């Protein structure tokens, strides 16, 4: 009887004892070698990851999130990196003292990683099926037929359409969401115990993002794997995480259960991350920034009240806007791309990227343009500037028909409409300084021929977008993503345009940097009286920026309404789907 009681107590204690972490990291420190000096980038970080649970590591770019996990997997250059820790244990295996050959037996098989950008992670010269099969062959020896069936089964598991076709497709033939699913299939190919997902949904459509988050949660339930999800967006964290660790400048500033962090954040940095994303329950004059919280401005009397827009003031603003004559009128615009031709070379089939689209834009208005990838948003924006020639229809700007302009007339006209591209790095020439890049439109349009005055104008523009005149002779690679976007904004402003088309210009930025850029665009609009067409797949950002929102689907406009009206009372099922897909849409605005 005594033995029976003792055994019962033993098993009861075992059941009630705290589960052991699959991954245990204590006092992790990482330093990079720079010009014979060691610069510490991660300072004494502790992490635990448990089976069948998700730890989300949150912070801005440069906070040390990704580099911490790359260090654990020994994917950093050991010549220029110094890694120290009290312990790094994975399933009681000491990873800290494993060499590269030993790590190869663990990476991919027991620990896998989904990288942030699938296009650069997938090899463009190999077919998708071959690349996933290669990941399996590294750890298992299987006949070709069984290997192919295994890969196609993985593609089915991650809900890829036409798995057989995608097996034989190259990465460039797939959409962003499909490429990301191929990366997920590759990461899951050997049934890992730990999956590290590094910003796997950044810059994806909200609907695709929602599907991928749901897919990862379902796969976790099926396999019981532990997951570490790296992100800068606390809205995404609300959808997927069990526990959250917040990093800032290489330091772990806060960690805890997801509900505790999201609803009762203690550290000012966490509070800033939560509140610098456009809120859905109030309308603000400007977005709070991390700096507001770190400097404790948020606690000042009437601070929040002063940020809010009075509904009567907004109504007056909208009434004044729409009493004017339109600045831009688009009538029955079509931009079709031929996909098939007959033997005479005549197109017989088309992709109707923009199909009979009509709308007006008024002076001083911000018109939001939303829709998923492939809806025709970007094509419409570029067709308005005739960077892509429309197939039909009419575009009028201040009463003049743009579609009737000759090439020379169009070249002269383009100073009135400027475009800010999605990726600031690829839209800047890496070989010329940012001062010369901003001055180039002034030369092209002969707005300032004097070299000294041109430089003075560029320096003024740099200051207006929150940069310094000392940056004039630096190159694009010397700036962060947010700074590069400011450079692109300065270049667009150089010719004093009347209309600026912002094409997904903040979608890939950290939420805190995004808030700064959105605030900058609004302040410049008030100062110079610009008109904006703001293209994005993120309805929360578009709602904050816009007076009206235009929703595109399959090349057509399916809904157009005042921003708050459309958000609170969408008429079309597709618009409701976009709103419902917003991550963390129920996360409160913390006052």
Coordinates of C-alpha atoms in Angstrom, one line a residue:
X1 CA 0.0 0.0 0.0
X2 CA 2.8 2.3 0.9
X3 CA 4.6 1.5 -2.4
X4 CA 1.4 2.1 -4.3
X5 CA 0.9 5.5 -2.7
X6 CA 4.5 6.4 -3.3
X7 CA 4.2 5.5 -7.0
X8 CA 1.0 7.4 -7.3
X9 CA 2.6 10.5 -5.8
X10 CA 5.6 10.1 -8.0
X11 CA 3.6 10.0 -11.3
X12 CA 1.3 12.8 -10.0
X13 CA 4.4 15.0 -9.4
X14 CA 5.7 14.1 -12.8
X15 CA 2.4 15.2 -14.4
X16 CA 2.2 18.4 -12.5
X17 CA 5.9 19.3 -12.9
X18 CA 6.8 22.2 -15.2
X19 CA 7.4 21.0 -18.8
X20 CA 11.0 21.2 -19.9
X21 CA 11.8 23.5 -22.8
X22 CA 12.9 22.0 -26.1
X23 CA 15.2 25.0 -26.6
X24 CA 16.9 26.7 -23.7
X25 CA 19.1 29.8 -24.2
X26 CA 20.8 31.5 -21.2
X27 CA 22.8 34.8 -21.4
X28 CA 23.3 34.8 -25.1
X29 CA 25.8 37.5 -26.3
X30 CA 26.7 38.2 -29.9
X31 CA 29.4 40.6 -31.3
X32 CA 30.4 41.4 -34.8
X33 CA 33.9 42.4 -35.9
X34 CA 34.0 45.8 -37.6
X35 CA 37.4 47.4 -38.5
X36 CA 39.3 45.3 -35.9
X37 CA 36.8 46.3 -33.2
X38 CA 34.1 44.0 -31.7
X39 CA 30.6 45.6 -31.6
X40 CA 28.1 43.8 -29.3
X41 CA 24.7 43.5 -30.9
X42 CA 22.9 41.0 -28.5
X43 CA 23.5 41.5 -24.8
X44 CA 22.6 38.7 -22.4
X45 CA 19.3 37.3 -23.8
X46 CA 17.3 34.4 -22.4
X47 CA 14.8 32.3 -24.4
X48 CA 12.8 29.1 -23.9
X49 CA 10.8 27.3 -26.6
X50 CA 8.4 24.5 -25.7
X51 CA 6.8 21.7 -27.8
X52 CA 3.4 22.5 -29.3
X53 CA 3.8 26.2 -28.4
X54 CA 4.8 29.4 -30.2
X55 CA 7.3 31.9 -28.8
X56 CA 7.1 35.2 -30.7
X57 CA 10.2 37.4 -30.7
X58 CA 9.2 41.0 -31.4
X59 CA 11.2 44.2 -32.2
X60 CA 12.3 46.6 -34.8
X61 CA 15.0 45.9 -37.5
X62 CA 18.4 45.9 -35.8
X63 CA 17.0 44.8 -32.4
X64 CA 18.8 41.4 -32.6
X65 CA 15.8 39.1 -33.3
X66 CA 17.0 37.3 -36.4
X67 CA 20.7 37.3 -35.6
X68 CA 20.0 35.5 -32.3
X69 CA 18.4 32.6 -34.0
X70 CA 20.9 32.5 -36.9
X71 CA 23.6 32.3 -34.2
X72 CA 21.9 29.3 -32.6
X73 CA 21.9 27.5 -35.9
X74 CA 25.5 28.5 -36.6
X75 CA 24.6 30.4 -39.8
X76 CA 26.7 33.4 -39.0
X77 CA 30.2 33.9 -40.4
X78 CA 32.4 32.5 -37.6
X79 CA 35.4 34.7 -38.7
X80 CA 33.5 37.9 -38.0
X81 CA 31.1 36.8 -35.3
X82 CA 31.7 36.1 -31.6
X83 CA 29.0 34.0 -29.8
X84 CA 29.0 33.6 -26.1
X85 CA 26.3 32.0 -23.8
X86 CA 26.0 30.2 -20.4
X87 CA 24.1 27.5 -22.3
X88 CA 22.3 26.8 -25.6
X89 CA 20.5 23.5 -25.2
X90 CA 18.3 21.9 -27.8
X91 CA 16.6 18.7 -26.5
X92 CA 19.6 18.5 -24.0
X93 CA 22.1 18.7 -26.9
X94 CA 24.7 21.4 -26.4
X95 CA 24.6 23.5 -29.6
X96 CA 27.1 26.1 -28.4
X97 CA 30.1 23.7 -28.9
X98 CA 28.9 21.9 -32.0
X99 CA 31.0 22.4 -35.2
X100 CA 29.6 23.0 -38.7
X101 CA 29.7 19.3 -39.6
X102 CA 27.8 18.3 -36.5
X103 CA 25.2 21.2 -37.1
X104 CA 24.5 19.9 -40.6
X105 CA 22.9 16.8 -39.1
X106 CA 20.6 19.1 -37.0
X107 CA 19.8 21.9 -39.4
X108 CA 16.9 21.1 -41.7
X109 CA 16.1 17.8 -39.9
X110 CA 15.5 18.8 -36.3
X111 CA 15.6 22.6 -36.5
X112 CA 14.3 24.3 -39.7
X113 CA 14.0 28.0 -40.6
X114 CA 11.6 29.9 -42.9
X115 CA 13.5 32.9 -44.1
X116 CA 11.9 36.4 -44.6
X117 CA 12.2 36.8 -48.3
X118 CA 11.3 33.7 -50.3
X119 CA 12.5 35.1 -53.6
X120 CA 16.0 35.5 -52.4
X121 CA 15.9 32.3 -50.4
X122 CA 14.8 30.2 -53.4
X123 CA 17.3 29.6 -56.2
X124 CA 15.9 31.2 -59.4
X125 CA 17.6 28.7 -61.7
X126 CA 16.1 25.5 -60.1
X127 CA 12.5 24.3 -60.1
X128 CA 10.6 24.4 -56.8
X129 CA 10.2 20.7 -56.6
X130 CA 13.9 20.0 -57.1
X131 CA 14.8 22.5 -54.3
X132 CA 12.4 20.9 -51.8
X133 CA 13.6 17.4 -52.8
X134 CA 17.2 18.5 -52.3
X135 CA 16.4 19.5 -48.7
X136 CA 15.1 16.0 -48.1
X137 CA 18.0 14.2 -49.8
X138 CA 20.4 15.9 -47.5
X139 CA 19.1 13.9 -44.6
X140 CA 17.3 10.9 -46.2
X141 CA 18.1 8.5 -49.0
X142 CA 14.9 7.9 -51.0
X143 CA 14.1 6.6 -54.5
X144 CA 13.3 9.4 -57.0
X145 CA 9.6 8.3 -57.4
X146 CA 9.0 8.3 -53.6
X147 CA 10.9 11.5 -53.2
X148 CA 8.7 13.2 -55.8
X149 CA 5.5 11.9 -54.1
X150 CA 6.8 13.2 -50.8
X151 CA 7.4 16.7 -52.2
X152 CA 4.0 16.8 -53.9
X153 CA 2.4 15.6 -50.6
X154 CA 4.2 18.5 -48.8
X155 CA 2.8 21.0 -51.4
X156 CA -0.7 19.6 -50.8
X157 CA -0.1 19.9 -47.0
X158 CA 0.7 23.6 -47.3
X159 CA -2.4 24.1 -49.6
X160 CA -0.5 25.0 -52.8
X161 CA -2.8 24.9 -55.8
X162 CA -1.8 22.5 -58.6
X163 CA 1.0 20.8 -56.7
X164 CA 2.2 18.8 -59.7
X165 CA 2.5 22.0 -61.8
X166 CA 4.3 23.9 -59.0
X167 CA 6.7 21.0 -58.7
X168 CA 7.9 21.8 -62.2
X169 CA 7.7 25.6 -61.8
X170 CA 10.5 28.1 -61.3
X171 CA 10.2 30.6 -58.4
X172 CA 9.5 33.6 -60.7
X173 CA 6.4 31.8 -62.0
X174 CA 4.7 31.8 -58.5
X175 CA 3.1 34.6 -56.5
X176 CA 4.7 35.9 -53.2
X177 CA 2.3 33.8 -51.1
X178 CA 2.9 30.7 -53.2
X179 CA 6.7 31.1 -52.9
X180 CA 6.4 31.5 -49.2
X181 CA 4.4 28.2 -49.0
X182 CA 7.2 26.5 -51.0
X183 CA 9.6 27.7 -48.3
X184 CA 7.3 26.4 -45.6
X185 CA 7.1 23.0 -47.3
X186 CA 10.9 22.9 -47.5
X187 CA 11.2 23.8 -43.8
X188 CA 8.7 21.1 -42.9
X189 CA 10.2 18.5 -45.2
X190 CA 12.0 16.5 -42.5
X191 CA 9.4 17.0 -39.8
X192 CA 11.5 19.2 -37.5
X193 CA 11.0 19.5 -33.8
X194 CA 11.6 23.2 -33.9
X195 CA 10.5 25.6 -36.7
X196 CA 11.9 29.2 -36.8
X197 CA 9.8 31.5 -38.9
X198 CA 11.6 34.8 -39.6
X199 CA 9.1 37.5 -40.7
X200 CA 7.4 34.9 -43.0
X201 CA 4.4 37.2 -43.7
X202 CA 6.0 40.6 -44.1
X203 CA 4.8 42.4 -47.2
X204 CA 2.2 39.7 -48.0
X205 CA -1.5 40.5 -48.6
X206 CA -3.5 40.4 -45.4
X207 CA -5.6 37.6 -46.8
X208 CA -2.5 35.5 -47.8
X209 CA -1.0 36.4 -44.4
X210 CA -4.0 35.1 -42.6
X211 CA -3.9 31.8 -44.6
X212 CA -0.2 31.3 -43.8
X213 CA -0.7 32.0 -40.1
X214 CA -3.6 29.5 -40.0
X215 CA -1.5 27.0 -41.9
X216 CA 1.4 27.2 -39.5
X217 CA -1.0 26.8 -36.5
X218 CA -2.6 23.7 -38.1
X219 CA 0.7 22.1 -38.9
X220 CA 1.9 22.7 -35.3
X221 CA -1.2 21.0 -34.0
X222 CA -0.6 18.0 -36.3
X223 CA 3.1 17.6 -35.5
X224 CA 3.5 19.0 -32.0
X225 CA 6.5 21.0 -33.1
X226 CA 7.8 24.1 -31.2
X227 CA 7.8 27.3 -33.1
X228 CA 9.7 30.6 -32.8
X229 CA 8.0 33.3 -34.8
X230 CA 10.1 36.5 -35.5
X231 CA 8.1 39.6 -36.3
X232 CA 7.9 43.4 -35.8
X233 CA 4.1 43.4 -35.9
X234 CA 2.3 42.8 -32.6
X235 CA -1.0 42.4 -34.5
X236 CA 0.4 39.2 -36.0
X237 CA 1.6 38.1 -32.6
X238 CA -2.0 38.2 -31.3
X239 CA -2.9 35.7 -34.0
X240 CA -0.3 33.0 -33.4
X241 CA 1.8 33.3 -30.2
X242 CA 1.5 31.7 -26.8
X243 CA 4.4 33.7 -25.2
X244 CA 6.1 36.9 -26.4
X245 CA 9.7 38.2 -25.9
X246 CA 10.3 41.9 -26.9
X247 CA 13.8 43.0 -28.0
X248 CA 15.2 46.5 -28.4
X249 CA 18.8 47.2 -29.3
X250 CA 20.0 43.7 -28.4
X251 CA 18.3 43.6 -25.0
X252 CA 15.3 41.6 -23.9
X253 CA 13.1 44.4 -22.5
X254 CA 9.9 42.4 -21.7
X255 CA 8.5 38.8 -21.9
X256 CA 5.4 37.0 -20.8
X257 CA 2.1 35.4 -21.9
X258 CA 0.7 36.9 -25.1
X259 CA -2.5 38.3 -23.4
X260 CA -0.4 39.9 -20.7
X261 CA 2.0 41.6 -23.2
X262 CA -0.8 42.8 -25.5
X263 CA -3.2 44.0 -22.9
X264 CA -0.9 45.2 -20.1
X265 CA 2.4 46.1 -21.6
X266 CA 4.8 47.4 -18.9
X267 CA 7.9 48.6 -20.9
X268 CA 7.5 51.9 -22.8
X269 CA 9.1 50.3 -25.9
X270 CA 6.4 47.6 -26.0
X271 CA 3.7 50.2 -25.5
X272 CA 5.2 52.1 -28.4
X273 CA 5.2 49.0 -30.7
X274 CA 1.5 48.4 -29.8
X275 CA 0.4 51.9 -30.5
X276 CA 2.4 53.1 -33.5
X277 CA 0.3 50.9 -35.8
X278 CA -2.8 52.8 -37.1
X279 CA -5.6 52.1 -34.6
X280 CA -9.0 50.8 -35.8
X281 CA -11.2 52.3 -33.0
X282 CA -10.1 56.0 -33.2
X283 CA -8.9 58.4 -35.9
X284 CA -5.7 60.3 -35.1
X285 CA -4.0 63.5 -36.5
X286 CA -0.7 61.7 -36.4
X287 CA 0.5 58.3 -35.2
X288 CA 2.4 57.9 -31.9
X289 CA 6.0 56.8 -32.3
X290 CA 8.4 54.8 -30.2
X291 CA 10.1 58.0 -29.2
X292 CA 6.8 59.4 -27.7
X293 CA 6.8 56.4 -25.3
X294 CA 10.5 56.2 -24.5
X295 CA 10.5 60.0 -23.6
X296 CA 7.2 59.5 -21.7
X297 CA 5.2 62.0 -23.7
X298 CA 2.3 59.5 -23.7
X299 CA 1.8 60.2 -20.0
X300 CA 1.4 63.9 -20.4
X301 CA -2.0 65.5 -19.7
X302 CA -4.3 65.7 -22.8
X303 CA -1.7 64.1 -25.0
X304 CA -4.0 61.4 -26.4
X305 CA -6.9 63.8 -26.6
X306 CA -4.9 66.3 -28.7
X307 CA -4.0 63.5 -31.1
X308 CA -7.6 62.7 -31.9
X309 CA -9.5 64.2 -34.9
X310 CA -12.8 65.9 -34.1
X311 CA -15.5 64.2 -36.2
X312 CA -17.0 67.6 -37.1
X313 CA -13.7 68.9 -38.3
X314 CA -13.3 65.8 -40.5
X315 CA -16.8 66.3 -42.0
X316 CA -16.0 70.0 -42.8
X317 CA -12.7 68.9 -44.4
X318 CA -14.5 66.3 -46.6
X319 CA -17.3 68.7 -47.6
X320 CA -14.7 71.3 -48.7
X321 CA -12.7 68.7 -50.7
X322 CA -15.6 67.5 -52.8
X323 CA -16.9 71.0 -53.6
X324 CA -13.9 71.4 -55.9
X325 CA -13.4 70.3 -59.5
X326 CA -11.4 67.0 -59.8
X327 CA -7.7 67.3 -60.2
X328 CA -7.6 63.8 -61.9
X329 CA -10.4 62.1 -63.8
X330 CA -10.1 58.5 -65.0
X331 CA -12.7 57.3 -67.5
X332 CA -13.2 53.7 -68.6
X333 CA -9.5 53.0 -68.3
X334 CA -8.3 49.6 -69.6
X335 CA -4.8 48.1 -69.4
X336 CA -4.8 44.6 -70.9
X337 CA -1.8 42.3 -71.5
X338 CA -1.9 39.7 -74.3
X339 CA -1.3 36.1 -73.2
X340 CA -1.9 34.3 -76.5
X341 CA -1.5 35.2 -80.1
X342 CA -2.6 33.5 -83.4
X343 CA -0.2 32.6 -86.2
X344 CA -0.6 36.2 -87.6
X345 CA 0.6 37.6 -84.3
X346 CA -2.7 39.0 -83.3
X347 CA -3.6 38.7 -79.6
X348 CA -6.4 36.3 -78.9
X349 CA -6.4 36.3 -75.1
X350 CA -5.7 38.9 -72.5
X351 CA -5.0 39.4 -68.8
X352 CA -7.4 42.3 -68.0
X353 CA -5.2 43.9 -65.3
X354 CA -7.3 47.2 -65.4
X355 CA -10.7 46.8 -66.9
X356 CA -13.0 49.8 -67.5
X357 CA -12.0 51.7 -64.3
X358 CA -13.5 55.2 -63.6
X359 CA -13.0 57.5 -60.7
X360 CA -12.0 61.1 -59.7
X361 CA -9.4 62.5 -57.4
X362 CA -9.9 65.9 -55.9
X363 CA -7.2 68.6 -55.0
X364 CA -5.8 67.9 -51.5
X365 CA -7.4 64.5 -51.2
X366 CA -5.8 61.2 -50.3
X367 CA -7.5 58.4 -52.2
X368 CA -6.7 55.0 -50.8
X369 CA -6.5 52.1 -53.3
X370 CA -6.6 48.6 -51.8
X371 CA -6.8 45.0 -53.0
X372 CA -4.8 41.8 -53.1
X373 CA -1.8 41.1 -55.2
X374 CA -3.0 40.8 -58.8
X375 CA -6.1 43.0 -58.3
X376 CA -4.6 45.7 -60.6
X377 CA -3.6 48.4 -58.1
X378 CA 0.0 48.9 -59.2
X379 CA -0.9 48.6 -62.9
X380 CA -3.5 51.3 -62.4
X381 CA -1.1 53.6 -60.7
X382 CA 1.5 53.2 -63.5
X383 CA -1.1 53.5 -66.2
X384 CA -2.1 56.9 -64.8
X385 CA 1.5 58.0 -65.3
X386 CA 1.7 56.2 -68.6
X387 CA 4.7 54.2 -67.4
X388 CA 2.5 51.4 -68.7
X389 CA 0.5 52.4 -71.8
X390 CA -3.3 52.0 -71.3
X391 CA -5.1 49.8 -73.8
X392 CA -8.1 52.2 -73.8
X393 CA -10.1 54.8 -71.9
X394 CA -9.2 58.4 -71.0
X395 CA -7.2 60.1 -68.2
X396 CA -7.7 63.9 -67.6
X397 CA -5.4 66.0 -65.4
X398 CA -6.7 69.5 -64.7
X399 CA -8.9 69.2 -67.8
X400 CA -6.1 68.1 -70.1
X401 CA -6.2 64.6 -71.6
X402 CA -3.0 62.8 -70.6
X403 CA -3.8 59.8 -72.9
X404 CA -3.6 62.1 -75.9
X405 CA -0.1 63.5 -75.1
X406 CA 2.9 62.8 -77.3
X407 CA 6.0 61.2 -75.7
X408 CA 7.7 64.7 -75.4
X409 CA 4.6 66.2 -73.9
X410 CA 4.3 63.3 -71.4
X411 CA 7.9 63.7 -70.4
X412 CA 7.4 67.4 -69.6
X413 CA 4.1 66.6 -67.8
X414 CA 5.5 64.0 -65.5
X415 CA 6.9 66.6 -63.1
X416 CA 3.2 67.1 -62.0
X417 CA 2.7 63.5 -61.0
X418 CA 5.4 61.6 -59.2
X419 CA 5.6 57.9 -58.0
X420 CA 7.1 56.6 -54.8
X421 CA 7.9 52.9 -55.3
X422 CA 7.5 50.0 -52.9
X423 CA 11.1 49.1 -52.6
X424 CA 13.3 52.1 -52.0
X425 CA 16.6 50.2 -52.4
X426 CA 15.8 48.9 -55.9
X427 CA 14.5 52.3 -57.0
X428 CA 17.7 54.1 -56.0
X429 CA 20.9 53.8 -58.1
X430 CA 23.5 52.2 -55.8
X431 CA 26.3 53.9 -57.7
X432 CA 25.3 57.5 -57.2
X433 CA 25.1 59.5 -54.0
X434 CA 21.7 60.3 -52.6
X435 CA 22.3 64.0 -53.2
X436 CA 22.8 63.4 -56.9
X437 CA 19.8 61.0 -56.9
X438 CA 17.5 63.8 -55.5
X439 CA 19.0 66.4 -57.8
X440 CA 18.5 64.3 -60.9
X441 CA 14.8 65.3 -61.5
X442 CA 15.8 69.0 -61.1
X443 CA 18.2 68.5 -64.0
X444 CA 15.9 66.4 -66.2
X445 CA 13.0 69.0 -65.9
X446 CA 15.5 72.0 -66.0
X447 CA 14.0 73.4 -62.8
X448 CA 17.4 74.4 -61.3
X449 CA 20.4 74.7 -63.7
X450 CA 22.8 76.4 -61.2
X451 CA 24.8 73.7 -59.4
X452 CA 25.1 75.6 -56.1
X453 CA 21.4 76.4 -55.9
X454 CA 20.5 72.8 -56.9
X455 CA 22.6 71.5 -54.0
X456 CA 20.9 74.0 -51.7
X457 CA 17.5 72.8 -52.8
X458 CA 18.5 69.2 -52.2
X459 CA 19.8 70.0 -48.7
X460 CA 16.4 71.7 -48.0
X461 CA 14.6 68.6 -49.2
X462 CA 16.7 66.4 -47.0
X463 CA 15.9 68.4 -43.9
X464 CA 12.2 68.5 -44.8
X465 CA 12.0 64.7 -44.8
X466 CA 13.9 64.4 -41.5
X467 CA 17.4 63.7 -42.8
X468 CA 20.6 65.7 -42.5
X469 CA 22.5 67.8 -45.0
X470 CA 25.6 65.8 -44.1
X471 CA 23.9 62.8 -45.8
X472 CA 24.3 64.4 -49.3
X473 CA 27.4 62.5 -50.3
X474 CA 26.4 59.1 -48.9
X475 CA 25.3 56.1 -50.9
X476 CA 21.9 54.2 -50.6
X477 CA 23.5 51.2 -48.9
X478 CA 24.6 53.4 -46.0
X479 CA 21.0 54.0 -44.9
X480 CA 18.2 52.0 -43.2
X481 CA 15.0 51.0 -45.0
X482 CA 13.1 53.9 -43.4
X483 CA 15.8 56.4 -44.3
X484 CA 15.9 55.2 -47.9
X485 CA 12.2 55.7 -48.2
X486 CA 12.6 59.2 -47.0
X487 CA 15.2 59.7 -49.7
X488 CA 12.7 58.5 -52.3
X489 CA 10.1 60.9 -50.9
X490 CA 12.6 63.8 -51.1
X491 CA 13.3 62.9 -54.8
X492 CA 9.5 62.9 -55.5
X493 CA 9.1 66.3 -53.9
X494 CA 12.0 67.8 -55.8
X495 CA 9.9 68.8 -58.8
X496 CA 7.0 70.2 -56.7
X497 CA 4.4 67.7 -58.0
X498 CA 0.6 68.2 -57.6
X499 CA -0.1 64.5 -57.3
X500 CA 2.0 61.7 -55.7
X501 CA 1.2 58.0 -56.2
X502 CA 2.5 56.0 -53.3
X503 CA 2.8 52.4 -54.4
X504 CA 3.0 50.1 -51.3
X505 CA 5.6 52.6 -50.0
X506 CA 5.5 51.5 -46.3
X507 CA 4.5 47.8 -46.6
X508 CA 7.9 46.3 -45.9
X509 CA 8.9 48.8 -43.1
X510 CA 8.9 48.2 -39.4
X511 CA 5.7 49.4 -37.8
X512 CA 7.6 52.1 -35.9
X513 CA 9.4 53.3 -39.1
X514 CA 6.1 53.0 -40.9
X515 CA 4.5 55.4 -38.4
X516 CA 7.3 57.9 -38.9
X517 CA 6.9 57.8 -42.8
X518 CA 3.1 58.1 -42.6
X519 CA 3.4 61.1 -40.3
X520 CA 5.9 62.6 -42.7
X521 CA 3.7 62.2 -45.7
X522 CA 0.7 63.8 -43.9
X523 CA 2.8 66.7 -42.6
X524 CA 4.2 67.4 -46.1
X525 CA 0.7 67.2 -47.5
X526 CA -0.5 69.9 -45.1
X527 CA 2.6 72.0 -45.8
X528 CA 2.6 71.8 -49.6
X529 CA -1.0 70.9 -50.5
X530 CA -0.2 67.6 -52.3
X531 CA -2.8 65.2 -53.5
X532 CA -2.1 61.5 -52.9
X533 CA -3.2 58.2 -54.4
X534 CA -2.1 55.8 -51.6
X535 CA -1.8 52.1 -52.8
X536 CA -1.6 49.4 -50.2
X537 CA -3.0 45.9 -49.3
X538 CA -3.2 47.0 -45.6
X539 CA -6.6 48.4 -44.9
X540 CA -5.6 49.8 -41.5
X541 CA -2.9 51.9 -43.0
X542 CA -5.1 53.0 -45.9
X543 CA -7.9 53.9 -43.5
X544 CA -5.6 56.1 -41.4
X545 CA -4.2 57.9 -44.5
X546 CA -7.3 58.2 -46.7
X547 CA -10.3 60.5 -47.2
X548 CA -11.9 57.9 -49.5
X549 CA -11.0 54.2 -50.2
X550 CA -11.3 52.5 -53.6
X551 CA -11.3 48.7 -53.5
X552 CA -10.1 46.8 -56.6
X553 CA -10.7 43.2 -57.4
X554 CA -9.8 41.4 -60.6
X555 CA -9.0 44.7 -62.4
X556 CA -12.3 46.4 -61.5
X557 CA -13.5 48.8 -58.9
X558 CA -16.0 47.0 -56.7
X559 CA -16.4 49.6 -53.9
X560 CA -15.7 53.3 -53.4
X561 CA -16.7 55.1 -50.2
X562 CA -15.5 57.5 -47.4
X563 CA -12.8 55.7 -45.5
X564 CA -14.6 55.2 -42.1
X565 CA -17.9 54.4 -43.8
X566 CA -16.3 51.7 -45.9
X567 CA -14.4 50.2 -42.9
X568 CA -17.4 50.2 -40.6
X569 CA -20.0 49.2 -43.1
X570 CA -18.5 47.5 -46.2
X571 CA -21.0 46.6 -48.9
X572 CA -19.1 43.9 -50.7
X573 CA -18.1 40.5 -49.4
X574 CA -14.6 40.9 -50.7
X575 CA -14.1 44.2 -48.7
X576 CA -15.4 42.4 -45.6
X577 CA -12.9 39.6 -46.3
X578 CA -10.0 42.1 -46.4
X579 CA -11.1 43.7 -43.2
X580 CA -11.6 40.4 -41.4
X581 CA -8.1 39.3 -42.5
X582 CA -6.4 42.2 -40.6
X583 CA -4.1 40.7 -38.0
X584 CA -4.9 41.6 -34.4
X585 CA -7.8 43.7 -35.5
X586 CA -9.3 43.5 -32.0
X587 CA -6.1 44.6 -30.3
X588 CA -7.2 47.7 -28.3
X589 CA -5.6 51.1 -28.7
X590 CA -3.8 51.6 -25.4
X591 CA -4.5 54.9 -23.7

